[in-house]
Tab-separated table of C-alpha atoms and ligand atoms in Angstrom:
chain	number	residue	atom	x	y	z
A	29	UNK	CA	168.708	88.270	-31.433
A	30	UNK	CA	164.997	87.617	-29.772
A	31	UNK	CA	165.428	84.328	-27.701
A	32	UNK	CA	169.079	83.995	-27.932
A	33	UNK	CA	170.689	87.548	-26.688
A	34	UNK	CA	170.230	86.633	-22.913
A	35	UNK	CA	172.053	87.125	-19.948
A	36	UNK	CA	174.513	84.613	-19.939
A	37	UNK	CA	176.040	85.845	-23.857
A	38	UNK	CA	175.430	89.506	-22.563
A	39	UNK	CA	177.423	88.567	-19.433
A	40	UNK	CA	179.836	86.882	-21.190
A	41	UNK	CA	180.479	89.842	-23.810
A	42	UNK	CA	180.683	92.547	-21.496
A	43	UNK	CA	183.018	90.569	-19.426
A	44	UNK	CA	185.657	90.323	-22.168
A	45	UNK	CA	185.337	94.241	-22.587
A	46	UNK	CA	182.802	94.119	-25.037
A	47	UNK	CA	178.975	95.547	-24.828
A	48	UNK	CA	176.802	92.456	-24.240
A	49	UNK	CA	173.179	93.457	-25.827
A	50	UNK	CA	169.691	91.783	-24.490
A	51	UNK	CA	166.605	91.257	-26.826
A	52	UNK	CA	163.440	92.718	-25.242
A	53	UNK	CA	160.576	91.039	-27.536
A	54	UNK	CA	160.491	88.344	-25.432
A	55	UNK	CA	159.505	88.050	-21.574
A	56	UNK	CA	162.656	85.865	-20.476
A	57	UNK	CA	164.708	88.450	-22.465
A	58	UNK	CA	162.835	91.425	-20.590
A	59	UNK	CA	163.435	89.751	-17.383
A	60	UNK	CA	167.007	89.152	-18.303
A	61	UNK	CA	167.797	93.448	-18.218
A	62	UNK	CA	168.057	92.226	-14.769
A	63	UNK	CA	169.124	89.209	-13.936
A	64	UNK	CA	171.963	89.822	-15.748
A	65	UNK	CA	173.165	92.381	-13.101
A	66	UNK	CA	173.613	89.139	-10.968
A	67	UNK	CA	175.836	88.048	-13.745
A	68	UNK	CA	178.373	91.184	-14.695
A	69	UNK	CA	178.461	94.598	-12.993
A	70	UNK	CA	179.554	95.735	-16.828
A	71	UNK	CA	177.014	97.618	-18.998
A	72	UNK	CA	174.856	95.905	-20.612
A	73	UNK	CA	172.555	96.827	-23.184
A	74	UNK	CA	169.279	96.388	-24.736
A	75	UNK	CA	167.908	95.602	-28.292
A	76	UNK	CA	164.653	97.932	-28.643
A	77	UNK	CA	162.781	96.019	-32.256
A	78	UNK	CA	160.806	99.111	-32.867
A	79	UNK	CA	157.993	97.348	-35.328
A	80	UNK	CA	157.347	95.183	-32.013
A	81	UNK	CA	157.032	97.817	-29.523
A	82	UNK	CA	155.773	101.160	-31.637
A	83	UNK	CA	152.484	100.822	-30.191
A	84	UNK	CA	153.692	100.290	-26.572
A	85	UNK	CA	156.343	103.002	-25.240
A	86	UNK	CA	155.940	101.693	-21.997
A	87	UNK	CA	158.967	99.671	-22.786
A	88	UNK	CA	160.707	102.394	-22.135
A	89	UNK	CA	159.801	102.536	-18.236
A	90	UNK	CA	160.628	98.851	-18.378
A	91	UNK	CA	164.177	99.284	-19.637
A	92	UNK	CA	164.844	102.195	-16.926
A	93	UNK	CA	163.425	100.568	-13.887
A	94	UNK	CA	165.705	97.605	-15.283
A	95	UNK	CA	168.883	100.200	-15.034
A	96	UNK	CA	169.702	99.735	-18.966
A	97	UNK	CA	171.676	103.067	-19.975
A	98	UNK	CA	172.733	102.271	-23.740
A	99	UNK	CA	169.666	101.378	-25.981
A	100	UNK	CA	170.269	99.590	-29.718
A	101	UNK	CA	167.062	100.655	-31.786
A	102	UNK	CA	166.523	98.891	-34.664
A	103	UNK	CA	163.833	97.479	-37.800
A	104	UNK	CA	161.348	100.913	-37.455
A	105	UNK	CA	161.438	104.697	-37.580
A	106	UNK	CA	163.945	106.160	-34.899
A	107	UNK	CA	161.774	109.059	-34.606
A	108	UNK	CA	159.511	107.035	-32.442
A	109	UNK	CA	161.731	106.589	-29.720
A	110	UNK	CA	164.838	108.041	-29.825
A	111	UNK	CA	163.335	111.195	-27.269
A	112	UNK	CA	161.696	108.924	-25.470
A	113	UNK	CA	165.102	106.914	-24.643
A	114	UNK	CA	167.070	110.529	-24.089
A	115	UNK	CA	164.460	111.765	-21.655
A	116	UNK	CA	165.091	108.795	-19.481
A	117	UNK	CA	168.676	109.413	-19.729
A	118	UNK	CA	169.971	106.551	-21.701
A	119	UNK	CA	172.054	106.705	-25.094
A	120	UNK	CA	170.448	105.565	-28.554
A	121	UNK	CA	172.259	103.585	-31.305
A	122	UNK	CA	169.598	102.643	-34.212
A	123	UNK	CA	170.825	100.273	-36.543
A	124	UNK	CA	170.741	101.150	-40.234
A	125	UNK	CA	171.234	99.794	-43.943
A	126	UNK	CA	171.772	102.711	-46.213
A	127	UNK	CA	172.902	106.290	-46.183
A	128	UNK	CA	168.920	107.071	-46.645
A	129	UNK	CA	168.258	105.451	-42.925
A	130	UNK	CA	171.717	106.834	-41.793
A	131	UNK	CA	170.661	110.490	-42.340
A	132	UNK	CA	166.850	109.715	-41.100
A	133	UNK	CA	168.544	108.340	-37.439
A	134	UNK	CA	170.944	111.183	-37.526
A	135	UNK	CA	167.480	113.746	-37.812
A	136	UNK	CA	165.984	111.524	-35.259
A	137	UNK	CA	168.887	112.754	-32.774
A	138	UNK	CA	170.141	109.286	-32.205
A	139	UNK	CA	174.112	109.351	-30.531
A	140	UNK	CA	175.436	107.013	-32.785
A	141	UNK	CA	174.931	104.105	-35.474
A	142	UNK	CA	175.112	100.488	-36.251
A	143	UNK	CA	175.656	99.959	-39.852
A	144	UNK	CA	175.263	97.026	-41.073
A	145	UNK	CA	175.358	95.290	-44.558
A	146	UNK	CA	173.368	93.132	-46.331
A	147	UNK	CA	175.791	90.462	-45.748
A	148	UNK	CA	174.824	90.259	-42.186
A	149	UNK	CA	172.221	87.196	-40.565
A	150	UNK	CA	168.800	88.665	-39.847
A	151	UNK	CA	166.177	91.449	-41.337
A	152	UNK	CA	168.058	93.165	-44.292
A	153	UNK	CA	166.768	95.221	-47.033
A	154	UNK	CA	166.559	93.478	-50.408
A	155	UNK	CA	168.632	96.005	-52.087
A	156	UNK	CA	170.617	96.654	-49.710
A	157	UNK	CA	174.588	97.689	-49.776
A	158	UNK	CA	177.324	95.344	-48.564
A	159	UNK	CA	179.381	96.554	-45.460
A	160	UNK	CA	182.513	97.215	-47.765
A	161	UNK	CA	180.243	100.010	-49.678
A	162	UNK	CA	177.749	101.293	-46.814
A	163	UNK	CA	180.899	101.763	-44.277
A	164	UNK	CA	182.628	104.266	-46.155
A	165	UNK	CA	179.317	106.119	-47.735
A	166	UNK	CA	178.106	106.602	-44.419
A	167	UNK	CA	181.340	107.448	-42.924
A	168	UNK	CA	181.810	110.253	-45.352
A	169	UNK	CA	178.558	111.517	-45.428
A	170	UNK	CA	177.003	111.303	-41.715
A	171	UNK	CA	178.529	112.954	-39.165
A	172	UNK	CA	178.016	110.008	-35.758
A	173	UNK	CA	179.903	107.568	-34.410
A	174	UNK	CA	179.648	104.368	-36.494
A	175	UNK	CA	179.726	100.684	-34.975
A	176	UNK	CA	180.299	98.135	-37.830
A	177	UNK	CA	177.974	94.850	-38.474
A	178	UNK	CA	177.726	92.636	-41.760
A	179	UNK	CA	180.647	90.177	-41.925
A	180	UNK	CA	182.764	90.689	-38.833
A	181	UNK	CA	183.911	87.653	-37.047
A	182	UNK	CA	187.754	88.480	-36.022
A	183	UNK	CA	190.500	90.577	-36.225
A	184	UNK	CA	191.106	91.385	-39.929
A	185	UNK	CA	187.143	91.552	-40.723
A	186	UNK	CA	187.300	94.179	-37.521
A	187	UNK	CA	190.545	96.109	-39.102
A	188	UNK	CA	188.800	96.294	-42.218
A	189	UNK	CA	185.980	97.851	-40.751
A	190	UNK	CA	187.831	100.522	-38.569
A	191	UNK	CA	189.613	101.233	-41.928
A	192	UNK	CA	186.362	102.252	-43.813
A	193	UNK	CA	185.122	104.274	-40.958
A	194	UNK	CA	183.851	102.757	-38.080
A	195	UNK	CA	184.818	103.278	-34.042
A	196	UNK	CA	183.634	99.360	-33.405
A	197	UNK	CA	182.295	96.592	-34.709
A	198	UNK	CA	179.037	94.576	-33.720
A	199	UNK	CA	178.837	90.607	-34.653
A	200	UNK	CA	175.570	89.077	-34.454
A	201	UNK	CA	176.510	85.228	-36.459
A	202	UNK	CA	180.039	84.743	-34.536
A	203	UNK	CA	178.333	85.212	-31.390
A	204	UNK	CA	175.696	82.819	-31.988
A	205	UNK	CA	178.263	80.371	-32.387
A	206	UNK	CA	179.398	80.881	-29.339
A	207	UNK	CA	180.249	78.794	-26.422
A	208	UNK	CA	178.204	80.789	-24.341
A	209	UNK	CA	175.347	80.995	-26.812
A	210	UNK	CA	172.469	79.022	-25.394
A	211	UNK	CA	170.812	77.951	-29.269
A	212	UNK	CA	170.937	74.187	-30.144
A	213	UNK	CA	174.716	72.739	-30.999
A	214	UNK	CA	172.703	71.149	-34.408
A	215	UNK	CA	172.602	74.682	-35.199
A	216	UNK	CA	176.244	75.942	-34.462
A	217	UNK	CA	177.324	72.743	-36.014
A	218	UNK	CA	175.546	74.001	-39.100
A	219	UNK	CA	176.875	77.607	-38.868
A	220	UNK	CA	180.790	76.457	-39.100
A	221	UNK	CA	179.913	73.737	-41.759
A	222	UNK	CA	178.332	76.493	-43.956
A	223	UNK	CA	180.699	77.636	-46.539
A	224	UNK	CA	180.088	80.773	-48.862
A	225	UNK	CA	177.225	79.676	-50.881
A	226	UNK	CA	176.086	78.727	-47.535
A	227	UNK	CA	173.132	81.343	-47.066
A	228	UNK	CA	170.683	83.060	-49.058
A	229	UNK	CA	168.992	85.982	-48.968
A	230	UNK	CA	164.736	85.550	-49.073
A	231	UNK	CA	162.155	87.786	-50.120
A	232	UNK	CA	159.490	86.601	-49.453
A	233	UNK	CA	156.232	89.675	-49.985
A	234	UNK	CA	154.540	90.317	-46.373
A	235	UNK	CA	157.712	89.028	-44.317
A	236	UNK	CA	160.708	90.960	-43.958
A	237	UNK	CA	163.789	90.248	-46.196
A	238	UNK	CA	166.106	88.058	-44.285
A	239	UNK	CA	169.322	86.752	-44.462
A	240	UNK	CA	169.003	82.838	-43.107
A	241	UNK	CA	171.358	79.151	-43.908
A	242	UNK	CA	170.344	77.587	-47.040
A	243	UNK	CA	168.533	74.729	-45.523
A	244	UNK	CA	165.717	72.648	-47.451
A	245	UNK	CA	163.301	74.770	-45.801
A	246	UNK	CA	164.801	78.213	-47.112
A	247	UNK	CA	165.060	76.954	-50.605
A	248	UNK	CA	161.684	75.330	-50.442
A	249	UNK	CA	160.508	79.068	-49.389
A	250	UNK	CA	162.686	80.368	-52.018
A	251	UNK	CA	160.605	78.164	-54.548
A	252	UNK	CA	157.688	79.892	-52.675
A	253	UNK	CA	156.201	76.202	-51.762
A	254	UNK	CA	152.978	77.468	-50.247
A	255	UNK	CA	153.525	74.572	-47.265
A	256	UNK	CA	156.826	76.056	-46.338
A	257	UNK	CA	156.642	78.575	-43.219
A	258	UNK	CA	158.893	81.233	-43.210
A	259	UNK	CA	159.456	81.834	-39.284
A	260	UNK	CA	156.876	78.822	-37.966
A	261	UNK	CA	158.471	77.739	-35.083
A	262	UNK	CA	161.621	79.236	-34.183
A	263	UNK	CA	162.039	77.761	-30.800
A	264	UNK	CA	162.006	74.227	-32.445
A	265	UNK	CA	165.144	75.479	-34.511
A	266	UNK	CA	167.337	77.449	-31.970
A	267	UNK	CA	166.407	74.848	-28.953
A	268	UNK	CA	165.154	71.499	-30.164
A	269	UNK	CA	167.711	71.515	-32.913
A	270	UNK	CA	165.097	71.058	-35.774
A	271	UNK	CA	166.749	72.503	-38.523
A	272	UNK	CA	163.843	72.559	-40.375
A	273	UNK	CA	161.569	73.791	-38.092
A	274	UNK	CA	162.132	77.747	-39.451
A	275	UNK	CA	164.812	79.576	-41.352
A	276	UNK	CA	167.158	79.948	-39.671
A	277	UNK	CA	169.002	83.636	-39.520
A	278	UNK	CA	172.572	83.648	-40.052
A	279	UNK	CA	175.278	85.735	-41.991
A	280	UNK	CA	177.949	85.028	-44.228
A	281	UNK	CA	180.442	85.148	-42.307
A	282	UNK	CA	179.229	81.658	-41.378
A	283	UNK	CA	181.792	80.989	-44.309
A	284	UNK	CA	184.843	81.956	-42.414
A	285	UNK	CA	183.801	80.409	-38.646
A	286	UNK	CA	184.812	77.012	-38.435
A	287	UNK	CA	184.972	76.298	-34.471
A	288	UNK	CA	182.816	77.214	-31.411
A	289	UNK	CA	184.802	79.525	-29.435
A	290	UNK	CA	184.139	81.131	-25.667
A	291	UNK	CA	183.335	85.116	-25.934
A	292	UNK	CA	186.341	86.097	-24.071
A	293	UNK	CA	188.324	83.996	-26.329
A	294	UNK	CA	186.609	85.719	-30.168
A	295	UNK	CA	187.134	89.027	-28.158
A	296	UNK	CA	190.807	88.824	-27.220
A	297	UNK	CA	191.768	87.390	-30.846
A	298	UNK	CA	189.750	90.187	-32.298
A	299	UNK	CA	191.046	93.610	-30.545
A	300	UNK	CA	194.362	91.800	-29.689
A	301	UNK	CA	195.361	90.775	-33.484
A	302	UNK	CA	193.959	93.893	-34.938
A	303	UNK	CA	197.660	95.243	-34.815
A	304	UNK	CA	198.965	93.113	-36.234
A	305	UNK	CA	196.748	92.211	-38.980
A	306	UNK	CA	197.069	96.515	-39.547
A	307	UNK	CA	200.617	95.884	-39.847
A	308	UNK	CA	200.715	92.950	-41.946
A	309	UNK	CA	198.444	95.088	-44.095
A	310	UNK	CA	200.820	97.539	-44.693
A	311	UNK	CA	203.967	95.377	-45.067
A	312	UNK	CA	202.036	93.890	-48.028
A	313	UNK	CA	201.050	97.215	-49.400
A	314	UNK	CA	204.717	98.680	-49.149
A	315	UNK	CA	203.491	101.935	-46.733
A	316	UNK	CA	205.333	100.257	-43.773
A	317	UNK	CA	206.887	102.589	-41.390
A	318	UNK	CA	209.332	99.887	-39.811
A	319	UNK	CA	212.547	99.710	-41.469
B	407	FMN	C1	169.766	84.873	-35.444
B	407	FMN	C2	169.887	86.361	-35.564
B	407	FMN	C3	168.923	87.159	-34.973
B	407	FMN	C4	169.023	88.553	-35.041
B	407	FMN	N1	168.076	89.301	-34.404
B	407	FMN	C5	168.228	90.650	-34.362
B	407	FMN	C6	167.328	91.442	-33.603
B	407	FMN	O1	166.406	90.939	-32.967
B	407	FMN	N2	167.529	92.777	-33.585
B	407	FMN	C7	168.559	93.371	-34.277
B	407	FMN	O2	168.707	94.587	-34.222
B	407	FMN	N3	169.423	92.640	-35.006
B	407	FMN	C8	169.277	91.304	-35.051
B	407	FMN	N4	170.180	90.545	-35.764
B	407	FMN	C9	171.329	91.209	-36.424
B	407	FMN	C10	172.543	91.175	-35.489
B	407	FMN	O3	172.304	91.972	-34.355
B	407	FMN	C11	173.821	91.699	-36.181
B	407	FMN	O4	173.721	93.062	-36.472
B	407	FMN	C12	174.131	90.950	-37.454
B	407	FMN	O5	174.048	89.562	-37.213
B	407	FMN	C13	175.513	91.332	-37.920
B	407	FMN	O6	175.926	90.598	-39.031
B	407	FMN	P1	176.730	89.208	-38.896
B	407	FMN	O7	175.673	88.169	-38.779
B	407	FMN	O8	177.489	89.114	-40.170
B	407	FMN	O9	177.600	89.300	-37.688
B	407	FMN	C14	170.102	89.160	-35.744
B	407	FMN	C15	171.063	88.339	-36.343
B	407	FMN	C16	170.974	86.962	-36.272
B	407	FMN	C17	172.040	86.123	-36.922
């Protein structure tokens, strides 16, 4: 999440037992692969946006003088880096949204994969498959480790995923609404009022298709108003508050968040209810095993 995946969230996630990720696209980010060492002596790892750094491996140096060991790859061909990554010893997740980009990563030697449905905030494909369908296709068809996104925000959204074939689950939306996030409270506040007609998914030719809250400026994009700018000036949005100032990524799973919660807090509900939510799921569909 360029601009808002720093330290502090990172910190905050690996902390709670999770895997806190960094954005490298921007410098602060870049310099945050090691301040956050000052922060959490957890793993931490790093987003790698392969459109923004295919022409310049030397990110690579950068992330291993920083002392990042787990690398999240993700919008670009795998194939770029993924050797790159293993030859300076670090492990490669590349995020994909279809079975088609599943078995291109696996080809591209990549340890494991982030699948993630077109329900989730950010760059999706327009015809892409919901997490309920891509989980299971992928599962069944790709032999690597899978680590859920699209839709997860707590405990039963996480069972569900382990169910249809994951090892973990990834949450980009539920994390922005944070505590610990450090984007503008106008838009948190606009992430828990958002119900489930509450985004919209634009296609918009020469951008990439994004997932974003259906504010007056996404449906004046949708309505292709030639005056509306897609991603003018993000930092407005995510630190001035100015809703309007850019689209403004988010999932729907916006639909089911409805306070600001700490990290440690969304992390103990989800792992620690995930039993229970399992069992509740199979009181109600008669396989209990209780008497
Ligand atoms: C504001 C925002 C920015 C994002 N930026 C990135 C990014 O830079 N790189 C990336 O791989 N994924 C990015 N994502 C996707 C998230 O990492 C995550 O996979 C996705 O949000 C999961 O779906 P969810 O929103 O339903 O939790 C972004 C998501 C959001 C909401």
């Amino acid at each position: 999440m360029t601009y808002i995946a720093r330290a502090e969230l990172a910190a905050a996630v690996s902390e709670a037992g999770g895997l806190g990720v960094i954005e490298t696209l921007t410098p602060e980010g870049r310099a945050d692969l090691r301040r956050v060492h000052e922060l959490t002596d957890k793993p931490v790892a790093a987003n790698l946006m392969i459109q923004g750094w295919k022409k310049d491996p030397s990110i690579v140096d950068k992330l291993a003088e920083a002392g990042v060991r787990h690398v999240f790859t993700s919008a670009g061909d795998p194939a770029l880096f993924t050797k790159l990554l293993h030859d300076a010893g670090m492990t490669v997740v590349h995020v994909v949204g279809s079975l088609k980009g599943a078995h291109k990563a696996a080809e591209a030697g990549v340890d494991a994969l982030v699948v993630e449905g077109v329900e989730g905030g950010g760059f999706k494909s327009l015809l892409g498959a919901s997490t309920m369908v891509l989980l299971p296709l992928i599962a069944e068809n790709v032999n690597l480790p899978i680590i859920a996104a699209g839709g997860i925000c707590d405990a039963r959204s996480a069972a569900a995923a382990l169910v249809l074939g994951a090892e973990g689950v990834q949450m980009g939306t539920r994390m922005l609404a944070s505590q610990e996030s450090m984007v503008h409270t106008n838009f948190k506040d606009a992430i828990v009022a958002a119900n489930d007609a509450g985004t919209v998914l634009l296609d918009i030719p020469g951008n990439p298709t994004m997932r974003v809250l259906r504010t007056g400026l996404a449906a004046r994009v949708a309505a292709h108003d030639p005056t509306a700018q897609l991603l003018g000036k993000v930092t407005e949005l995510y630190f001035d508050g100015d809703m309007e100032a850019s689209v403004a990524n988010t999932g729907q799973v916006s639909s089911r968040i409805v306070d600001l919660l700490p990290v440690a807090e969304i992390i103990r509900r989800t792992w620690g209810e995930i039993e229970a939510v399992l069992d509740a799921a199979r009181l109600r569909s008669g396989t209990s095993r209780t008497p």
